[in-house]
CSV table of C-alpha atoms in Angstrom, one decimal:
chain,number,residue,atom,x,y,z
A,12,MET,CA,86.8,133.4,65.9
A,13,ALA,CA,86.2,131.2,68.9
A,14,ASN,CA,89.1,130.2,71.2
A,15,LYS,CA,90.9,127.4,69.4
A,16,ASN,CA,92.3,126.1,72.7
A,17,LEU,CA,88.8,125.5,73.9
A,18,PHE,CA,87.1,124.3,70.8
A,19,SER,CA,89.7,122.3,68.9
A,20,SER,CA,87.9,119.2,67.5
A,21,ALA,CA,91.2,117.6,66.6
A,22,MET,CA,92.3,117.7,70.3
A,23,THR,CA,89.3,115.9,71.6
A,24,LYS,CA,89.5,113.2,68.9
A,25,ILE,CA,93.1,112.4,69.8
A,26,MET,CA,92.9,112.8,73.6
A,27,PRO,CA,90.1,112.2,76.1
A,28,ARG,CA,88.7,115.2,78.0
A,29,SER,CA,89.2,115.2,81.7
A,30,ASP,CA,86.1,113.9,83.4
A,31,THR,CA,86.5,114.8,87.1
A,32,VAL,CA,88.0,117.2,89.6
A,33,ASN,CA,90.7,115.9,91.9
A,34,GLN,CA,91.0,116.5,95.7
A,35,ALA,CA,93.1,119.6,95.1
A,36,GLY,CA,90.5,121.1,92.6
A,37,GLY,CA,92.4,120.4,89.4
A,38,SER,CA,91.1,118.6,86.3
A,39,ALA,CA,91.8,114.9,86.2
A,40,TYR,CA,90.6,111.5,85.0
A,41,ALA,CA,88.6,109.3,87.3
A,42,TYR,CA,89.7,105.7,87.6
A,43,GLY,CA,87.3,103.1,86.4
A,44,PRO,CA,85.9,100.9,89.2
A,45,GLU,CA,88.5,98.1,88.7
A,46,ALA,CA,91.4,100.5,88.6
A,47,MET,CA,90.0,102.4,91.5
A,48,LEU,CA,89.7,99.3,93.7
A,49,ALA,CA,93.2,98.2,92.7
A,50,GLN,CA,94.6,101.6,93.6
A,51,LEU,CA,92.9,101.7,97.0
A,52,ALA,CA,93.9,98.1,97.7
A,53,ALA,CA,97.6,98.8,97.0
A,54,THR,CA,97.9,102.3,98.6
A,55,GLY,CA,95.0,102.7,101.0
A,56,THR,CA,96.0,102.3,104.7
A,57,LEU,CA,92.6,103.5,106.1
A,58,GLY,CA,94.5,106.5,107.7
A,59,ASP,CA,93.9,110.2,107.2
A,60,GLY,CA,95.7,111.6,104.1
A,61,PHE,CA,96.6,115.1,103.2
A,62,TYR,CA,93.4,115.7,101.1
A,63,SER,CA,90.9,113.1,102.5
A,64,GLY,CA,90.3,111.1,105.6
A,65,ALA,CA,90.2,107.4,106.6
A,66,GLN,CA,86.4,107.4,106.3
A,67,ALA,CA,86.5,108.5,102.7
A,68,GLN,CA,89.0,105.7,101.9
A,69,LEU,CA,86.7,103.2,103.5
A,70,SER,CA,83.6,104.5,101.7
A,71,ASP,CA,85.5,104.6,98.3
A,72,ALA,CA,86.7,101.0,98.8
A,73,LEU,CA,83.3,99.6,99.6
A,74,ASP,CA,81.7,101.6,96.8
A,75,ALA,CA,84.2,100.4,94.3
A,76,ALA,CA,83.8,96.8,95.5
A,77,THR,CA,80.1,96.9,94.8
A,78,LYS,CA,80.7,98.1,91.2
A,79,VAL,CA,83.0,95.2,90.1
A,80,ASP,CA,82.8,91.4,90.0
A,81,ALA,CA,83.6,89.6,93.2
A,82,VAL,CA,86.4,87.8,91.5
A,83,TRP,CA,88.1,91.1,90.9
A,84,VAL,CA,87.7,92.0,94.6
A,85,ALA,CA,89.3,88.7,95.4
A,86,LYS,CA,92.3,89.3,93.1
A,87,CYS,CA,92.8,92.8,94.5
A,88,ALA,CA,92.8,91.5,98.0
A,89,ILE,CA,95.4,88.8,97.2
A,90,TYR,CA,97.6,91.1,95.1
A,91,ALA,CA,97.5,93.8,97.9
A,92,ARG,CA,98.5,91.3,100.5
A,93,GLN,CA,101.0,89.1,98.7
A,94,SER,CA,102.6,91.6,96.4
A,95,GLY,CA,101.9,94.9,98.1
A,96,THR,CA,102.3,93.6,101.7
A,97,MET,CA,99.3,95.7,102.7
A,98,LYS,CA,97.3,94.8,105.9
A,99,ASP,CA,94.1,96.6,106.4
A,100,MET,CA,92.7,96.8,102.9
A,101,PRO,CA,93.2,93.1,102.1
A,102,ALA,CA,91.5,92.2,105.4
A,103,LEU,CA,88.6,94.6,104.5
A,104,LEU,CA,88.1,93.1,101.1
A,105,ALA,CA,88.3,89.6,102.5
A,106,ALA,CA,85.6,90.6,105.1
A,107,TRP,CA,83.4,92.2,102.3
A,108,LEU,CA,83.5,88.9,100.3
A,109,THR,CA,82.0,87.0,103.2
A,110,THR,CA,78.6,88.6,102.4
A,111,ALA,CA,79.1,89.3,98.7
A,112,ASP,CA,80.4,85.9,97.7
A,113,PRO,CA,80.7,83.5,100.7
A,114,ASP,CA,82.1,80.6,98.6
A,115,LEU,CA,84.9,82.8,97.1
A,116,SER,CA,85.7,84.3,100.5
A,117,ILE,CA,87.1,80.9,101.7
A,118,PRO,CA,90.1,80.7,99.3
A,119,VAL,CA,90.7,84.4,99.7
A,120,PHE,CA,90.7,84.2,103.5
A,121,LYS,CA,93.3,81.4,103.3
A,122,ARG,CA,95.7,83.5,101.2
A,123,VAL,CA,95.1,86.9,102.8
A,124,ILE,CA,94.8,86.0,106.5
A,125,ASP,CA,98.3,84.6,106.8
A,126,ASN,CA,99.3,85.6,110.3
A,127,GLY,CA,97.8,86.5,113.7
A,128,ARG,CA,97.9,90.3,113.0
A,129,MET,CA,95.8,89.7,109.9
A,130,LEU,CA,93.4,87.5,111.8
A,131,ARG,CA,92.8,90.2,114.4
A,132,ASN,CA,92.3,92.8,111.6
A,133,PHE,CA,89.7,90.5,109.9
A,134,VAL,CA,87.8,89.9,113.1
A,135,GLN,CA,87.8,93.6,114.1
A,136,ILE,CA,86.5,94.6,110.6
A,137,MET,CA,83.8,91.9,110.6
A,138,ARG,CA,82.5,93.0,114.0
A,139,SER,CA,82.5,96.7,113.2
A,140,GLY,CA,79.5,96.5,110.9
A,141,GLN,CA,81.2,98.3,108.1
A,142,THR,CA,80.9,95.3,105.7
A,143,GLY,CA,77.3,94.5,106.5
A,144,ARG,CA,77.3,92.6,109.7
A,145,THR,CA,78.3,93.1,113.3
A,146,SER,CA,79.1,89.5,114.1
A,147,LEU,CA,81.2,86.9,112.4
A,148,GLY,CA,78.4,84.7,111.1
A,149,SER,CA,78.6,80.9,110.7
A,150,ARG,CA,80.9,80.6,107.7
A,151,PRO,CA,83.4,83.3,108.8
A,152,LYS,CA,83.4,81.9,112.3
A,153,ARG,CA,84.2,78.5,110.8
A,154,MET,CA,87.1,80.0,108.8
A,155,VAL,CA,88.5,81.7,111.9
A,156,ARG,CA,88.1,78.5,113.9
A,157,GLU,CA,89.9,76.4,111.3
A,158,TRP,CA,92.8,79.0,111.2
A,159,LEU,CA,93.1,78.6,115.0
A,160,GLU,CA,92.9,74.8,114.8
A,161,GLN,CA,95.6,74.5,112.1
A,162,ALA,CA,98.0,77.2,113.4
A,163,SER,CA,101.2,76.1,115.0
A,164,TYR,CA,102.0,77.2,118.6
A,165,ARG,CA,104.5,79.7,117.3
A,166,GLN,CA,101.7,81.3,115.1
A,167,LEU,CA,99.3,81.2,118.0
A,168,MET,CA,101.8,82.9,120.3
A,169,GLN,CA,102.4,85.6,117.8
A,170,ALA,CA,98.7,86.0,117.4
A,171,ALA,CA,98.4,86.5,121.1
A,172,THR,CA,100.6,89.6,120.9
A,173,GLY,CA,98.1,92.4,120.4
A,174,LYS,CA,94.7,93.6,121.4
A,175,GLU,CA,91.3,94.9,120.1
A,176,PRO,CA,90.5,92.2,119.6
A,177,SER,CA,93.0,90.0,121.5
A,178,LEU,CA,93.5,86.3,120.6
A,179,ALA,CA,91.7,85.5,123.8
A,180,ASP,CA,88.7,87.5,122.6
A,181,ILE,CA,88.7,85.6,119.3
A,182,VAL,CA,88.9,82.2,121.0
A,183,LYS,CA,85.9,83.1,123.2
A,184,MET,CA,84.0,84.1,120.1
A,185,VAL,CA,84.6,81.0,117.9
A,186,HIS,CA,85.1,78.2,120.5
A,187,PRO,CA,87.8,76.2,118.6
A,188,ALA,CA,87.8,72.5,119.4
A,189,PRO,CA,91.1,71.5,121.1
A,190,LYS,CA,92.6,68.6,119.2
A,191,ASP,CA,94.6,67.3,122.1
A,192,PRO,CA,95.2,68.0,125.8
A,193,THR,CA,98.1,70.4,125.0
A,194,ARG,CA,95.9,72.6,122.8
A,195,ARG,CA,93.1,72.5,125.5
A,196,ALA,CA,95.6,73.6,128.1
A,197,PHE,CA,96.8,76.4,125.9
A,198,TYR,CA,93.3,77.8,125.3
A,199,GLY,CA,92.6,77.6,129.1
A,200,TRP,CA,95.8,79.5,129.9
A,201,LEU,CA,95.0,82.1,127.2
A,202,ILE,CA,91.5,82.9,128.3
A,203,GLY,CA,92.0,82.6,132.0
A,204,LYS,CA,90.2,79.3,132.6
A,205,PRO,CA,91.4,76.3,134.6
A,206,TYR,CA,93.9,74.2,132.7
A,207,ASP,CA,96.2,71.2,133.2
A,208,VAL,CA,99.6,72.7,134.0
A,209,ALA,CA,101.4,69.5,133.0
A,210,ALA,CA,99.8,69.7,129.5
A,211,LEU,CA,100.9,73.2,128.7
A,212,PRO,CA,103.0,73.7,125.5
A,213,VAL,CA,106.7,73.6,126.4
A,214,GLU,CA,107.1,77.3,125.4
A,215,ILE,CA,104.3,78.5,127.6
A,216,ALA,CA,105.4,76.3,130.5
A,217,ALA,CA,109.0,77.7,130.2
A,218,PHE,CA,107.6,81.2,130.1
A,219,GLU,CA,105.6,80.6,133.3
A,220,ALA,CA,108.7,79.1,135.0
A,221,TRP,CA,110.9,82.0,133.8
A,222,LYS,CA,108.5,84.6,135.3
A,223,LYS,CA,109.1,82.9,138.7
A,224,ASP,CA,112.9,82.7,138.2
A,225,LYS,CA,114.4,85.2,135.9
A,226,SER,CA,117.8,83.5,136.1
A,227,ARG,CA,116.4,80.7,133.9
A,228,PRO,CA,117.1,80.8,130.1
A,229,LEU,CA,114.8,83.1,128.1
A,230,PRO,CA,111.8,81.1,126.9
A,231,GLU,CA,111.0,80.8,123.2
A,232,VAL,CA,108.1,83.1,123.2
A,233,PRO,CA,107.4,86.4,121.4
A,234,PHE,CA,109.9,89.0,122.5
A,235,GLU,CA,107.1,91.4,123.4
A,236,TRP,CA,106.1,89.1,126.2
A,237,LEU,CA,109.6,89.4,127.7
A,238,THR,CA,110.4,93.1,127.2
A,239,SER,CA,107.7,94.1,129.7
A,240,PHE,CA,110.1,92.7,132.3
A,241,GLU,CA,113.5,94.1,133.2
A,242,LEU,CA,116.1,92.3,131.2
A,243,THR,CA,119.9,92.3,131.5
A,244,ALA,CA,122.1,93.3,128.6
A,245,LYS,CA,123.0,89.7,128.0
A,246,GLN,CA,119.4,88.8,127.8
A,247,TRP,CA,118.8,91.6,125.3
A,248,GLY,CA,121.7,90.1,123.3
A,249,VAL,CA,120.0,86.8,123.3
A,250,LEU,CA,116.8,88.4,121.9
A,251,ALA,CA,118.9,90.1,119.2
A,252,GLY,CA,119.7,86.8,117.7
A,253,ARG,CA,116.2,85.3,118.1
A,254,ILE,CA,113.5,87.8,117.3
A,255,GLY,CA,112.1,88.1,113.8
A,256,TRP,CA,113.8,90.1,111.1
A,257,GLN,CA,111.3,92.9,111.0
A,258,ALA,CA,111.3,93.1,114.8
A,259,LEU,CA,115.1,93.3,114.8
A,260,ARG,CA,115.0,96.1,112.2
A,261,MET,CA,112.6,98.1,114.3
A,262,ASN,CA,114.3,97.6,117.7
A,263,LEU,CA,117.9,98.5,117.0
A,264,ASN,CA,117.8,101.7,119.1
A,265,THR,CA,116.1,99.6,121.9
A,266,LEU,CA,118.9,97.0,121.8
A,267,ALA,CA,121.5,99.8,121.9
A,268,ARG,CA,119.7,101.5,124.8
A,269,ASN,CA,119.7,98.3,126.8
A,270,GLY,CA,123.4,97.5,126.2
A,271,ALA,CA,123.0,94.6,123.9
A,272,PHE,CA,125.7,95.7,121.5
A,273,GLN,CA,128.2,95.8,124.4
A,274,VAL,CA,127.8,92.0,124.7
A,275,LYS,CA,130.5,90.1,122.7
A,276,GLY,CA,129.3,88.9,119.4
A,277,VAL,CA,126.0,90.6,119.3
A,278,THR,CA,127.0,93.3,116.8
A,279,LYS,CA,128.2,90.7,114.3
A,280,THR,CA,125.1,88.6,114.8
A,281,VAL,CA,122.7,91.5,114.2
A,282,ALA,CA,124.7,92.7,111.1
A,283,ASP,CA,124.7,89.2,109.6
A,284,ARG,CA,121.0,88.8,110.2
A,285,LEU,CA,120.1,92.2,108.7
A,286,GLY,CA,122.3,91.5,105.6
A,287,ASP,CA,120.9,88.0,105.1
A,288,GLU,CA,119.2,88.2,101.7
A,289,ARG,CA,117.4,84.9,102.1
A,290,ALA,CA,115.8,86.2,105.2
A,291,MET,CA,114.8,89.4,103.4
A,292,ALA,CA,113.3,87.3,100.6
A,293,ARG,CA,111.0,85.6,103.1
A,294,VAL,CA,110.1,88.8,104.9
A,295,LYS,CA,109.9,91.2,101.9
A,296,PRO,CA,110.5,94.5,103.8
A,297,ALA,CA,109.3,97.6,101.9
A,298,PRO,CA,112.3,99.7,100.8
A,299,TYR,CA,110.8,102.8,102.5
A,300,GLN,CA,110.7,100.9,105.9
A,301,LEU,CA,114.4,100.3,105.6
A,302,MET,CA,115.1,103.9,104.7
A,303,ALA,CA,113.0,105.0,107.7
A,304,THR,CA,115.1,102.8,110.0
A,305,LEU,CA,118.3,104.1,108.6
A,306,ALA,CA,117.1,107.7,109.3
A,307,GLN,CA,116.1,106.8,112.9
A,308,VAL,CA,119.1,104.7,114.2
A,309,GLY,CA,121.0,106.6,116.8
A,310,ASP,CA,124.8,106.9,117.1
A,311,SER,CA,124.9,104.2,119.7
A,312,VAL,CA,124.0,101.6,117.0
A,313,PRO,CA,127.3,100.3,115.7
A,314,LEU,CA,128.4,101.3,112.2
A,315,GLU,CA,128.7,97.7,111.2
A,316,VAL,CA,124.9,97.3,111.8
A,317,GLN,CA,124.1,100.6,110.0
A,318,ALA,CA,126.2,99.3,107.0
A,319,ALA,CA,124.1,96.1,107.0
A,320,LEU,CA,121.0,98.2,106.9
A,321,GLU,CA,122.2,100.0,103.9
A,322,LYS,CA,123.0,96.7,102.3
A,323,ALA,CA,119.5,95.5,103.0
A,324,LEU,CA,118.1,98.7,101.5
A,325,GLU,CA,120.1,98.2,98.3
A,326,ALA,CA,118.9,94.6,98.1
A,327,SER,CA,115.2,95.6,98.6
A,328,VAL,CA,115.2,97.5,95.4
A,329,SER,CA,117.2,95.0,93.4
A,330,LYS,CA,114.1,94.4,91.2
A,331,VAL,CA,114.1,97.9,89.8
A,332,PRO,CA,114.3,97.2,86.0
A,333,LYS,CA,116.9,98.3,83.6
A,334,LEU,CA,114.9,100.4,81.2
A,335,LYS,CA,115.9,100.8,77.6
A,336,GLY,CA,117.0,104.1,76.1
A,337,ASN,CA,116.8,107.6,77.6
A,338,VAL,CA,115.0,107.4,81.0
A,339,VAL,CA,113.6,110.4,83.0
A,340,VAL,CA,112.3,109.9,86.5
A,341,CYS,CA,110.3,112.7,88.1
A,342,PRO,CA,109.6,112.7,91.9
A,343,ASP,CA,106.9,115.1,93.1
A,344,VAL,CA,108.4,117.3,95.9
A,345,SER,CA,105.3,119.6,96.4
A,346,GLY,CA,103.9,120.5,99.8
A,347,SER,CA,101.3,117.7,99.9
A,348,MET,CA,104.1,115.2,99.6
A,349,GLN,CA,105.1,116.0,103.2
A,350,SER,CA,102.2,114.0,104.5
A,351,PRO,CA,102.9,110.5,106.0
A,352,ALA,CA,103.0,107.8,103.4
A,353,THR,CA,100.6,105.6,105.3
A,354,GLY,CA,98.4,108.4,106.6
A,355,TYR,CA,97.8,110.0,110.0
A,356,ARG,CA,96.9,107.7,112.8
A,357,LYS,CA,96.7,108.6,116.5
A,358,GLY,CA,99.7,107.1,118.1
A,359,ALA,CA,100.8,105.2,115.0
A,360,THR,CA,101.7,107.8,112.3
A,361,SER,CA,104.6,106.8,110.1
A,362,VAL,CA,107.6,109.0,110.0
A,363,VAL,CA,108.0,108.2,106.4
A,364,ARG,CA,106.5,110.9,104.2
A,365,CYS,CA,105.2,110.6,100.6
A,366,ILE,CA,108.2,112.6,99.5
A,367,ASP,CA,110.6,110.0,101.1
A,368,VAL,CA,108.9,107.3,99.0
A,369,ALA,CA,109.1,109.3,95.8
A,370,ALA,CA,112.7,110.2,96.5
A,371,LEU,CA,113.6,106.5,97.1
A,372,VAL,CA,111.9,105.4,93.9
A,373,ALA,CA,113.8,108.0,91.9
A,374,ALA,CA,117.1,107.1,93.5
A,375,ALA,CA,116.4,103.4,92.9
A,376,VAL,CA,115.6,104.0,89.2
A,377,LEU,CA,118.8,106.0,88.9
A,378,ARG,CA,120.7,103.2,90.6
A,379,SER,CA,119.6,100.7,87.9
A,380,ASN,CA,119.7,103.2,85.1
A,381,ARG,CA,122.9,105.2,85.6
A,382,GLN,CA,122.2,107.6,82.6
A,383,ALA,CA,118.7,108.5,83.8
A,384,ARG,CA,117.8,112.1,84.3
A,385,VAL,CA,116.1,113.1,87.6
A,386,LEU,CA,113.7,116.0,87.4
A,387,PRO,CA,112.1,116.8,90.8
A,388,PHE,CA,109.0,119.0,90.5
A,389,ALA,CA,106.6,121.1,92.4
A,390,GLU,CA,105.2,124.2,90.7
A,391,ARG,CA,108.2,123.9,88.3
A,392,VAL,CA,111.1,121.5,87.8
A,393,VAL,CA,113.7,121.9,90.6
A,394,ASP,CA,117.4,121.5,89.9
A,395,ALA,CA,119.0,118.5,91.6
A,396,LYS,CA,122.5,117.2,91.2
A,397,LEU,CA,122.7,113.5,92.0
A,398,ASP,CA,125.6,111.1,91.7
A,399,PRO,CA,124.3,107.8,90.0
A,400,TYR,CA,127.1,105.9,91.8
A,401,ALA,CA,126.3,107.3,95.3
A,402,ARG,CA,124.6,105.1,97.9
A,403,LEU,CA,120.9,104.8,97.5
A,404,ALA,CA,120.2,106.4,100.9
A,405,VAL,CA,122.4,109.4,100.0
A,406,ASN,CA,120.5,110.3,96.8
A,407,ALA,CA,117.1,109.6,98.4
A,408,GLU,CA,118.0,112.0,101.2
A,409,LYS,CA,119.1,114.7,98.8
A,410,LEU,CA,115.8,114.5,96.9
A,411,ALA,CA,113.7,114.4,100.1
A,412,GLU,CA,115.3,117.7,101.3
A,413,ILE,CA,113.8,119.5,98.3
A,414,TRP,CA,110.2,120.2,99.0
A,415,GLY,CA,107.5,122.8,99.0
A,416,GLY,CA,105.0,124.6,96.7
A,417,GLY,CA,102.0,123.6,94.6
A,418,THR,CA,101.6,120.6,92.4
A,419,ASN,CA,102.2,120.8,88.6
A,420,VAL,CA,102.6,117.2,87.3
A,421,SER,CA,103.0,118.4,83.7
A,422,ALA,CA,106.1,120.5,84.6
A,423,PRO,CA,108.8,117.9,83.8
A,424,LEU,CA,107.1,117.0,80.5
A,425,ALA,CA,106.9,120.7,79.5
A,426,LYS,CA,110.6,121.0,80.3
A,427,LEU,CA,111.4,118.0,78.1
A,428,ASN,CA,109.4,119.5,75.3
A,429,ARG,CA,111.0,122.9,75.6
A,430,GLU,CA,114.4,121.1,75.3
A,431,ARG,CA,113.1,118.9,72.5
A,432,ALA,CA,114.6,116.1,74.4
A,433,GLU,CA,114.9,112.5,73.1
A,434,VAL,CA,113.0,110.3,75.6
A,435,ASP,CA,112.2,106.6,75.8
A,436,CYS,CA,110.6,106.3,79.2
A,437,VAL,CA,109.3,108.8,81.7
A,438,VAL,CA,108.5,107.8,85.3
A,439,ILE,CA,106.4,110.2,87.4
A,440,VAL,CA,106.1,109.5,91.2
A,441,SER,CA,103.4,111.6,92.8
A,442,ASP,CA,100.2,111.8,94.8
A,443,ASN,CA,98.6,112.9,91.4
A,444,GLN,CA,96.9,116.0,92.9
A,445,SER,CA,97.9,118.4,90.2
A,446,TRP,CA,96.1,121.7,90.2
A,447,ILE,CA,98.5,124.5,89.0
A,448,ASP,CA,98.3,123.2,85.4
A,449,SER,CA,94.6,122.6,85.5
A,450,ASN,CA,92.5,123.1,82.4
A,451,CYS,CA,88.8,124.2,82.6
A,452,CYS,CA,88.0,121.7,79.9
A,453,GLY,CA,89.6,119.3,77.4
A,454,PRO,CA,92.5,117.0,78.3
A,455,THR,CA,94.7,117.5,81.3
A,456,LYS,CA,98.0,119.4,80.7
A,457,VAL,CA,99.9,116.1,81.3
A,458,MET,CA,98.1,114.5,78.3
A,459,THR,CA,98.7,117.6,76.2
A,460,GLU,CA,102.4,117.7,77.0
A,461,TRP,CA,102.6,113.9,76.5
A,462,LYS,CA,101.1,114.3,73.0
A,463,LYS,CA,103.9,116.8,72.1
A,464,LEU,CA,106.6,114.5,73.5
A,465,LYS,CA,105.2,111.5,71.6
A,466,ALA,CA,105.3,113.4,68.3
A,467,ARG,CA,109.1,113.5,68.6
A,468,ASN,CA,109.4,110.1,70.4
A,469,PRO,CA,106.8,107.8,69.1
A,470,GLY,CA,108.0,104.8,71.1
A,471,ALA,CA,108.1,106.6,74.4
A,472,LYS,CA,106.3,105.2,77.5
A,473,LEU,CA,104.9,107.0,80.5
A,474,ILE,CA,104.7,105.3,83.9
A,475,CYS,CA,102.7,107.2,86.6
A,476,ILE,CA,103.4,105.8,90.1
A,477,ASP,CA,100.6,106.9,92.5
A,478,ILE,CA,101.4,106.6,96.2
A,479,GLN,CA,98.1,107.9,97.6
A,480,PRO,CA,94.6,106.5,97.3
A,481,TYR,CA,92.8,109.6,95.9
A,482,GLY,CA,91.1,107.9,92.9
A,483,THR,CA,92.2,110.1,90.0
A,484,SER,CA,95.0,110.3,87.5
A,485,GLN,CA,96.6,112.9,85.3
A,486,ALA,CA,97.1,110.5,82.4
A,487,LYS,CA,94.7,108.1,80.9
A,488,ASP,CA,95.7,104.4,80.7
A,489,ARG,CA,96.5,103.3,77.1
A,490,LYS,CA,99.2,101.2,75.5
A,491,ASP,CA,101.9,103.7,76.1
A,492,ILE,CA,100.7,104.9,79.5
A,493,MET,CA,100.4,102.9,82.8
A,494,ASN,CA,99.1,104.1,86.1
A,495,VAL,CA,100.3,101.9,89.0
A,496,GLY,CA,99.8,102.4,92.7
A,497,GLY,CA,101.8,101.4,95.7
A,498,PHE,CA,105.1,101.7,97.5
A,499,THR,CA,106.7,98.2,97.5
A,500,ASP,CA,108.8,96.3,95.1
A,501,ALA,CA,105.6,95.1,93.4
A,502,VAL,CA,105.6,98.5,91.6
A,503,PHE,CA,109.0,97.8,90.2
A,504,GLY,CA,107.8,94.4,88.9
A,505,ALA,CA,104.9,96.1,87.2
A,506,MET,CA,107.2,98.6,85.6
A,507,ALA,CA,109.4,95.8,84.2
A,508,ARG,CA,106.4,93.9,82.8
A,509,PHE,CA,105.0,97.1,81.2
A,510,THR,CA,108.2,98.3,79.6
A,511,ASN,CA,108.9,94.8,78.3
A,512,GLY,CA,105.5,94.5,76.7
A,513,GLU,CA,104.4,91.6,78.9
A,514,ALA,CA,101.3,93.5,80.1
A,515,ARG,CA,99.3,96.4,78.8
A,516,ASP,CA,98.5,98.0,82.2
A,517,TRP,CA,98.2,97.5,85.9
A,518,VAL,CA,94.7,96.2,85.8
A,519,GLU,CA,95.9,93.5,83.4
A,520,ILE,CA,98.7,92.6,85.8
A,521,ILE,CA,96.4,92.2,88.8
A,522,GLY,CA,94.0,90.3,86.5
A,523,GLN,CA,96.6,87.6,86.1
A,524,VAL,CA,96.4,86.7,89.8
A,525,LYS,CA,95.4,83.1,90.2
A,526,LEU,CA,92.5,82.3,92.6
């Protein structure tokens, strides 16, 4: 008799066959073009990953964009920027729309290009030729010009911090029309042309005066303009109370190194600012960014400030839903998860690894669901003892210390089946590049084990959080399975909507974005 495992008609009727091979050589399911673009938009950073490079991400994104409606591209761009806080992918999709659907590109540009960094990204991508042109073109040039003409001086000064292209380069390209003598003087100062000194914006005038006399009060300009000069500890203390929330988070060691915390009142000011939940709500820092900062702060940063960072980390995952019933969360701790979460980039590689993100998600789910089981896995499930009442950073660090081995995404499901466990929700956090459990044909092992688990727990749901843009999944989307990509609190919101029955899958959630 033929092999029943290979030729079972009942199996193929119930579960779909795997239809592709993933980057690690294992059987998998390819995302459809809409889900593919959504995953790339939410997880792609156009950096080199463990299995594929930046060029592959770019090619995949542009290929997926050509296979879907332009409206879907627009929704992915907006979701990735506003919910996923991504930078390069939203700018890429906005640039692509300028040729694919010029009319639609206008509202997308206004919602995606929301600061100077994004403006420079957009212009750089447009000029690269990757989206079909090597110059801005009349309509994109008009959109950039209007952004410049409508921006406040604070926005323009922030935009002037950075190069390739610089804001001066952009002004020279699009020739914005100065609306008054002050704006004309600013543009002249920016691009090195003659200007009316008396008409300069007060901030720029103060900066020029300060450069000549450092005893004057620090001008209200981007702190990067000032830190290229030698500053006193007191001046660093002034900056600690003035710079943006994210800049403050990223420069704690710099403040300590320059004596700012030795200045009276600075420690309390910094701690209060970091713990300000209203400020966090405006900035929307990613939880993994805060965890990275906690890991990097030196002993010279006061404990009061470090405690405020922990408070901020706890607040950043406050949207993790309370899931009903028996919850199991499974972080992937295999070798590939050691790669940087945002990819390898020369001179700008993140210290945060994929495993750090997976560990943080697991610890956050445990925080909101105290009775949840945590089953880290690589080739097999790894034992881990976590205290559900411990600080978030403590549990995340414990999980991140467990790593190594191949990837077997079905391992935790197989363990639950061996135990005949009662389960209501399983959350898997992985790069999805399973290969040890690969089948030569038929469904993936994840789907096979999920079928067994569902036979005992018919109401169970599976959430697969994918944190890398490789374009395949181990479980096929259906009413009880959701694949969602990303590493911001938007993922937690998607989990809540799925488990509450408010949305069938991630594609549906993105589809609800209003244009």
